[in-house]
């Protein structure tokens, strides 16, 4: 990629952030619309879970493929294809006549979305080569998540209240088209020095693992063991097969050598934990505010602002802290705040009082605002630039997998706890185990942030980067592995 002027780099960052905005906004807007969709499409709790998880599951399954493909055939080309497919999928979602087709069109959206976030992060990584400048750019990238969380509930509530839930998908059309035209004009093409070969077997194993595990979790409360058991068996077979097969490929879909770096491994697990907490938090909060408290979509969106605004405000602060002091402090703040929020709901039933509900939302917003920048920066900063797409895709996959599992697990726990009872009578007690799970997720962020950001962890990252760089040089010049 040619060296760009400062103004051009900022423009590229803005274009990449537009893609993140429509993907992130789509999820936050959808959560506010869930109760309306449930009534209109006669959906069960598991049906609502699938409207979210069908998207995040496909996204998680294809992100690494999209990242490596972009490195191989061109990041700009793949990015533009993703914008096109995502925008078309959004239009189809808005006219879906039933729940089944809505889920299918959400999966189409996800195919496009898989080509956006990891590829955009790879473009940013290759555009901002200075470490501090890149950390600030990633902080701005993280702030977009906060913008989507702040705007999503309000925009979604207003659209659902004044038009219908179908209108929430319309907002992707102008943003998607604008990002497509700007990318065509201003984003330079780039690719890795040496193309990586496709890994179809690895890709199929990833899809089998993620898909079967998610299906088993979501359907467990309403299905017999005989129905769920085959999917559990597929997941238990796919995981060891993936761990056995991938190291034996010269160019695997998942380069397991990345995980020799303690910060990278920590960032992966932290991403799963943090986004599982986010998925579960939004799912529980939306159903509680509208189905238990009886708020309309707009007022439920307003109630989510105390969580969304701190996320928006803290994300750029986190990015600056990562750039000047490293990832440890933001991760410790994030883990502490998210754990405190979970305990407030799990142990003190924060839902039952406006004051504690507000405090719980603020704490979670602070925690989530601080967690995103250190995840992203740690995932890509220690890796060779030639593999930036794959490294960024692993981080993005971890996020989507976490959100998928969060909605699946929390929804299953809630469905099991409520049973045949009404939401009004059983919701708070049925949701308590879910809040304890979110507390454990926050605690994982705190402890892993402490362990994987010290001197020992940095040394493992340096060794891993040197090994990967040496292996990459050998691949480029054609020296056989191990020589």
PDB file of C-alpha atoms in Angstrom, residues 24-166:
ATOM      1  CA  UNK A  24     -22.891  -2.491  14.915  1.00  0.00           C
ATOM      2  CA  UNK A  25     -26.002  -0.357  14.508  1.00  0.00           C
ATOM      3  CA  UNK A  26     -27.801  -3.312  12.965  1.00  0.00           C
ATOM      4  CA  UNK A  27     -27.362  -5.360  16.153  1.00  0.00           C
ATOM      5  CA  UNK A  28     -28.285  -2.640  18.653  1.00  0.00           C
ATOM      6  CA  UNK A  29     -31.311  -1.529  16.627  1.00  0.00           C
ATOM      7  CA  UNK A  30     -32.463  -5.128  16.269  1.00  0.00           C
ATOM      8  CA  UNK A  31     -32.396  -5.745  20.021  1.00  0.00           C
ATOM      9  CA  UNK A  32     -34.866  -2.916  20.648  1.00  0.00           C
ATOM     10  CA  UNK A  33     -37.143  -4.325  17.933  1.00  0.00           C
ATOM     11  CA  UNK A  34     -37.233  -7.897  19.319  1.00  0.00           C
ATOM     12  CA  UNK A  35     -40.531  -7.645  21.242  1.00  0.00           C
ATOM     13  CA  UNK A  36     -42.268  -6.045  18.242  1.00  0.00           C
ATOM     14  CA  UNK A  37     -40.921  -8.759  15.952  1.00  0.00           C
ATOM     15  CA  UNK A  38     -42.009 -11.397  18.470  1.00  0.00           C
ATOM     16  CA  UNK A  39     -45.604 -10.152  18.347  1.00  0.00           C
ATOM     17  CA  UNK A  40     -45.715  -9.593  14.588  1.00  0.00           C
ATOM     18  CA  UNK A  41     -44.059 -12.884  13.570  1.00  0.00           C
ATOM     19  CA  UNK A  42     -45.371 -14.976  16.508  1.00  0.00           C
ATOM     20  CA  UNK A  43     -41.829 -15.911  17.512  1.00  0.00           C
ATOM     21  CA  UNK A  44     -40.766 -17.906  20.565  1.00  0.00           C
ATOM     22  CA  UNK A  45     -37.781 -17.035  22.744  1.00  0.00           C
ATOM     23  CA  UNK A  46     -35.640 -19.403  20.670  1.00  0.00           C
ATOM     24  CA  UNK A  47     -36.925 -17.715  17.516  1.00  0.00           C
ATOM     25  CA  UNK A  48     -35.735 -14.365  18.844  1.00  0.00           C
ATOM     26  CA  UNK A  49     -32.371 -15.909  19.663  1.00  0.00           C
ATOM     27  CA  UNK A  50     -32.037 -17.134  16.085  1.00  0.00           C
ATOM     28  CA  UNK A  51     -32.746 -13.684  14.595  1.00  0.00           C
ATOM     29  CA  UNK A  52     -29.596 -12.527  16.401  1.00  0.00           C
ATOM     30  CA  UNK A  53     -27.491 -15.683  16.372  1.00  0.00           C
ATOM     31  CA  UNK A  54     -28.121 -16.609  12.730  1.00  0.00           C
ATOM     32  CA  UNK A  55     -26.288 -13.391  11.915  1.00  0.00           C
ATOM     33  CA  UNK A  56     -23.465 -13.610  14.464  1.00  0.00           C
ATOM     34  CA  UNK A  57     -22.972 -17.334  13.832  1.00  0.00           C
ATOM     35  CA  UNK A  58     -22.435 -16.935  10.076  1.00  0.00           C
ATOM     36  CA  UNK A  59     -20.270 -13.904  10.770  1.00  0.00           C
ATOM     37  CA  UNK A  60     -18.082 -15.834  13.212  1.00  0.00           C
ATOM     38  CA  UNK A  61     -17.788 -18.767  10.815  1.00  0.00           C
ATOM     39  CA  UNK A  62     -16.683 -16.720   7.799  1.00  0.00           C
ATOM     40  CA  UNK A  63     -14.578 -13.898   9.264  1.00  0.00           C
ATOM     41  CA  UNK A  64     -11.265 -15.746   9.062  1.00  0.00           C
ATOM     42  CA  UNK A  65     -12.005 -16.853   5.500  1.00  0.00           C
ATOM     43  CA  UNK A  66     -12.804 -13.248   4.569  1.00  0.00           C
ATOM     44  CA  UNK A  67      -9.630 -11.960   6.225  1.00  0.00           C
ATOM     45  CA  UNK A  68      -7.338 -14.415   4.451  1.00  0.00           C
ATOM     46  CA  UNK A  69      -9.187 -13.958   1.144  1.00  0.00           C
ATOM     47  CA  UNK A  70      -8.764 -10.185   1.390  1.00  0.00           C
ATOM     48  CA  UNK A  71      -5.056 -10.597   2.054  1.00  0.00           C
ATOM     49  CA  UNK A  72      -4.876 -12.811  -1.028  1.00  0.00           C
ATOM     50  CA  UNK A  73      -7.021 -11.117  -3.715  1.00  0.00           C
ATOM     51  CA  UNK A  74      -7.202  -7.525  -2.429  1.00  0.00           C
ATOM     52  CA  UNK A  75      -8.692  -5.863   0.628  1.00  0.00           C
ATOM     53  CA  UNK A  76     -10.502  -3.107  -1.241  1.00  0.00           C
ATOM     54  CA  UNK A  77     -12.136  -5.609  -3.586  1.00  0.00           C
ATOM     55  CA  UNK A  78     -13.417  -7.822  -0.760  1.00  0.00           C
ATOM     56  CA  UNK A  79     -14.505  -4.775   1.286  1.00  0.00           C
ATOM     57  CA  UNK A  80     -16.637  -3.465  -1.582  1.00  0.00           C
ATOM     58  CA  UNK A  81     -18.187  -6.894  -2.146  1.00  0.00           C
ATOM     59  CA  UNK A  82     -19.091  -7.027   1.537  1.00  0.00           C
ATOM     60  CA  UNK A  83     -20.770  -3.612   1.441  1.00  0.00           C
ATOM     61  CA  UNK A  84     -22.826  -4.685  -1.576  1.00  0.00           C
ATOM     62  CA  UNK A  85     -24.017  -7.996  -0.107  1.00  0.00           C
ATOM     63  CA  UNK A  86     -24.739  -6.477   3.317  1.00  0.00           C
ATOM     64  CA  UNK A  87     -26.827  -3.670   1.825  1.00  0.00           C
ATOM     65  CA  UNK A  88     -28.847  -6.039  -0.376  1.00  0.00           C
ATOM     66  CA  UNK A  89     -29.389  -8.372   2.587  1.00  0.00           C
ATOM     67  CA  UNK A  90     -30.681  -5.454   4.660  1.00  0.00           C
ATOM     68  CA  UNK A  91     -33.255  -4.573   2.019  1.00  0.00           C
ATOM     69  CA  UNK A  92     -34.438  -8.204   1.894  1.00  0.00           C
ATOM     70  CA  UNK A  93     -34.722  -8.332   5.709  1.00  0.00           C
ATOM     71  CA  UNK A  94     -37.044  -5.330   5.605  1.00  0.00           C
ATOM     72  CA  UNK A  95     -39.538  -7.188   3.398  1.00  0.00           C
ATOM     73  CA  UNK A  96     -39.277 -10.674   4.978  1.00  0.00           C
ATOM     74  CA  UNK A  97     -42.823 -12.130   5.232  1.00  0.00           C
ATOM     75  CA  UNK A  98     -42.071 -14.586   8.062  1.00  0.00           C
ATOM     76  CA  UNK A  99     -39.513 -15.519  10.697  1.00  0.00           C
ATOM     77  CA  UNK A 100     -37.851 -18.245   8.633  1.00  0.00           C
ATOM     78  CA  UNK A 101     -37.090 -15.954   5.698  1.00  0.00           C
ATOM     79  CA  UNK A 102     -35.994 -13.185   8.042  1.00  0.00           C
ATOM     80  CA  UNK A 103     -33.414 -15.573   9.510  1.00  0.00           C
ATOM     81  CA  UNK A 104     -32.266 -16.548   5.996  1.00  0.00           C
ATOM     82  CA  UNK A 105     -31.859 -12.897   4.981  1.00  0.00           C
ATOM     83  CA  UNK A 106     -30.035 -12.163   8.249  1.00  0.00           C
ATOM     84  CA  UNK A 107     -27.582 -14.896   7.247  1.00  0.00           C
ATOM     85  CA  UNK A 108     -27.135 -13.169   3.891  1.00  0.00           C
ATOM     86  CA  UNK A 109     -26.390  -9.929   5.735  1.00  0.00           C
ATOM     87  CA  UNK A 110     -23.777 -11.802   7.735  1.00  0.00           C
ATOM     88  CA  UNK A 111     -22.034 -13.068   4.598  1.00  0.00           C
ATOM     89  CA  UNK A 112     -21.552  -9.432   3.607  1.00  0.00           C
ATOM     90  CA  UNK A 113     -20.698  -8.384   7.150  1.00  0.00           C
ATOM     91  CA  UNK A 114     -17.937 -10.995   7.335  1.00  0.00           C
ATOM     92  CA  UNK A 115     -16.141  -9.090   4.568  1.00  0.00           C
ATOM     93  CA  UNK A 116     -16.325  -5.759   6.393  1.00  0.00           C
ATOM     94  CA  UNK A 117     -14.944  -5.584   9.929  1.00  0.00           C
ATOM     95  CA  UNK A 118     -11.787  -7.742   9.672  1.00  0.00           C
ATOM     96  CA  UNK A 119     -10.966  -6.351   6.245  1.00  0.00           C
ATOM     97  CA  UNK A 120     -11.531  -2.773   7.427  1.00  0.00           C
ATOM     98  CA  UNK A 121      -9.278  -3.415  10.429  1.00  0.00           C
ATOM     99  CA  UNK A 122      -6.637  -4.841   8.108  1.00  0.00           C
ATOM    100  CA  UNK A 123      -6.882  -1.717   5.936  1.00  0.00           C
ATOM    101  CA  UNK A 124      -6.487   0.469   9.042  1.00  0.00           C
ATOM    102  CA  UNK A 125      -3.509  -1.577  10.273  1.00  0.00           C
ATOM    103  CA  UNK A 126      -1.737  -1.200   6.932  1.00  0.00           C
ATOM    104  CA  UNK A 127      -2.669   2.500   6.639  1.00  0.00           C
ATOM    105  CA  UNK A 128      -1.564   3.567  10.143  1.00  0.00           C
ATOM    106  CA  UNK A 129       1.912   2.100  10.533  1.00  0.00           C
ATOM    107  CA  UNK A 130       3.011   4.167  13.556  1.00  0.00           C
ATOM    108  CA  UNK A 131       2.100   2.313  16.767  1.00  0.00           C
ATOM    109  CA  UNK A 132       0.680   5.317  18.624  1.00  0.00           C
ATOM    110  CA  UNK A 133      -1.183   6.645  15.606  1.00  0.00           C
ATOM    111  CA  UNK A 134      -2.624   3.174  15.034  1.00  0.00           C
ATOM    112  CA  UNK A 135      -3.739   2.928  18.674  1.00  0.00           C
ATOM    113  CA  UNK A 136      -5.565   6.262  18.343  1.00  0.00           C
ATOM    114  CA  UNK A 137      -7.157   5.105  15.095  1.00  0.00           C
ATOM    115  CA  UNK A 138      -8.320   1.901  16.785  1.00  0.00           C
ATOM    116  CA  UNK A 139      -9.688   4.020  19.646  1.00  0.00           C
ATOM    117  CA  UNK A 140     -11.754   5.974  17.127  1.00  0.00           C
ATOM    118  CA  UNK A 141     -12.836   2.665  15.616  1.00  0.00           C
ATOM    119  CA  UNK A 142     -13.962   1.518  19.059  1.00  0.00           C
ATOM    120  CA  UNK A 143     -15.843   4.782  19.583  1.00  0.00           C
ATOM    121  CA  UNK A 144     -18.020   3.880  16.602  1.00  0.00           C
ATOM    122  CA  UNK A 145     -19.324   0.924  18.607  1.00  0.00           C
ATOM    123  CA  UNK A 146     -20.266   3.428  21.291  1.00  0.00           C
ATOM    124  CA  UNK A 147     -21.988   5.631  18.725  1.00  0.00           C
ATOM    125  CA  UNK A 148     -23.995   2.667  17.479  1.00  0.00           C
ATOM    126  CA  UNK A 149     -24.939   1.706  21.036  1.00  0.00           C
ATOM    127  CA  UNK A 150     -25.978   5.273  21.811  1.00  0.00           C
ATOM    128  CA  UNK A 151     -27.862   5.877  18.570  1.00  0.00           C
ATOM    129  CA  UNK A 152     -29.169   2.347  18.007  1.00  0.00           C
ATOM    130  CA  UNK A 153     -31.728   2.123  20.817  1.00  0.00           C
ATOM    131  CA  UNK A 154     -33.058   5.622  20.104  1.00  0.00           C
ATOM    132  CA  UNK A 155     -33.155   5.257  16.323  1.00  0.00           C
ATOM    133  CA  UNK A 156     -34.564   1.748  16.595  1.00  0.00           C
ATOM    134  CA  UNK A 157     -37.171   2.736  19.159  1.00  0.00           C
ATOM    135  CA  UNK A 158     -38.262   5.720  17.070  1.00  0.00           C
ATOM    136  CA  UNK A 159     -38.529   3.650  13.870  1.00  0.00           C
ATOM    137  CA  UNK A 160     -40.363   0.777  15.542  1.00  0.00           C
ATOM    138  CA  UNK A 161     -42.736   3.162  17.301  1.00  0.00           C
ATOM    139  CA  UNK A 162     -43.491   5.376  14.282  1.00  0.00           C
ATOM    140  CA  UNK A 163     -43.239   2.919  11.376  1.00  0.00           C
ATOM    141  CA  UNK A 164     -42.539  -0.762  12.195  1.00  0.00           C
ATOM    142  CA  UNK A 165     -39.645  -3.070  12.986  1.00  0.00           C
ATOM    143  CA  UNK A 166     -39.031  -3.422   9.243  1.00  0.00           C
TER     144      UNK A 166
END
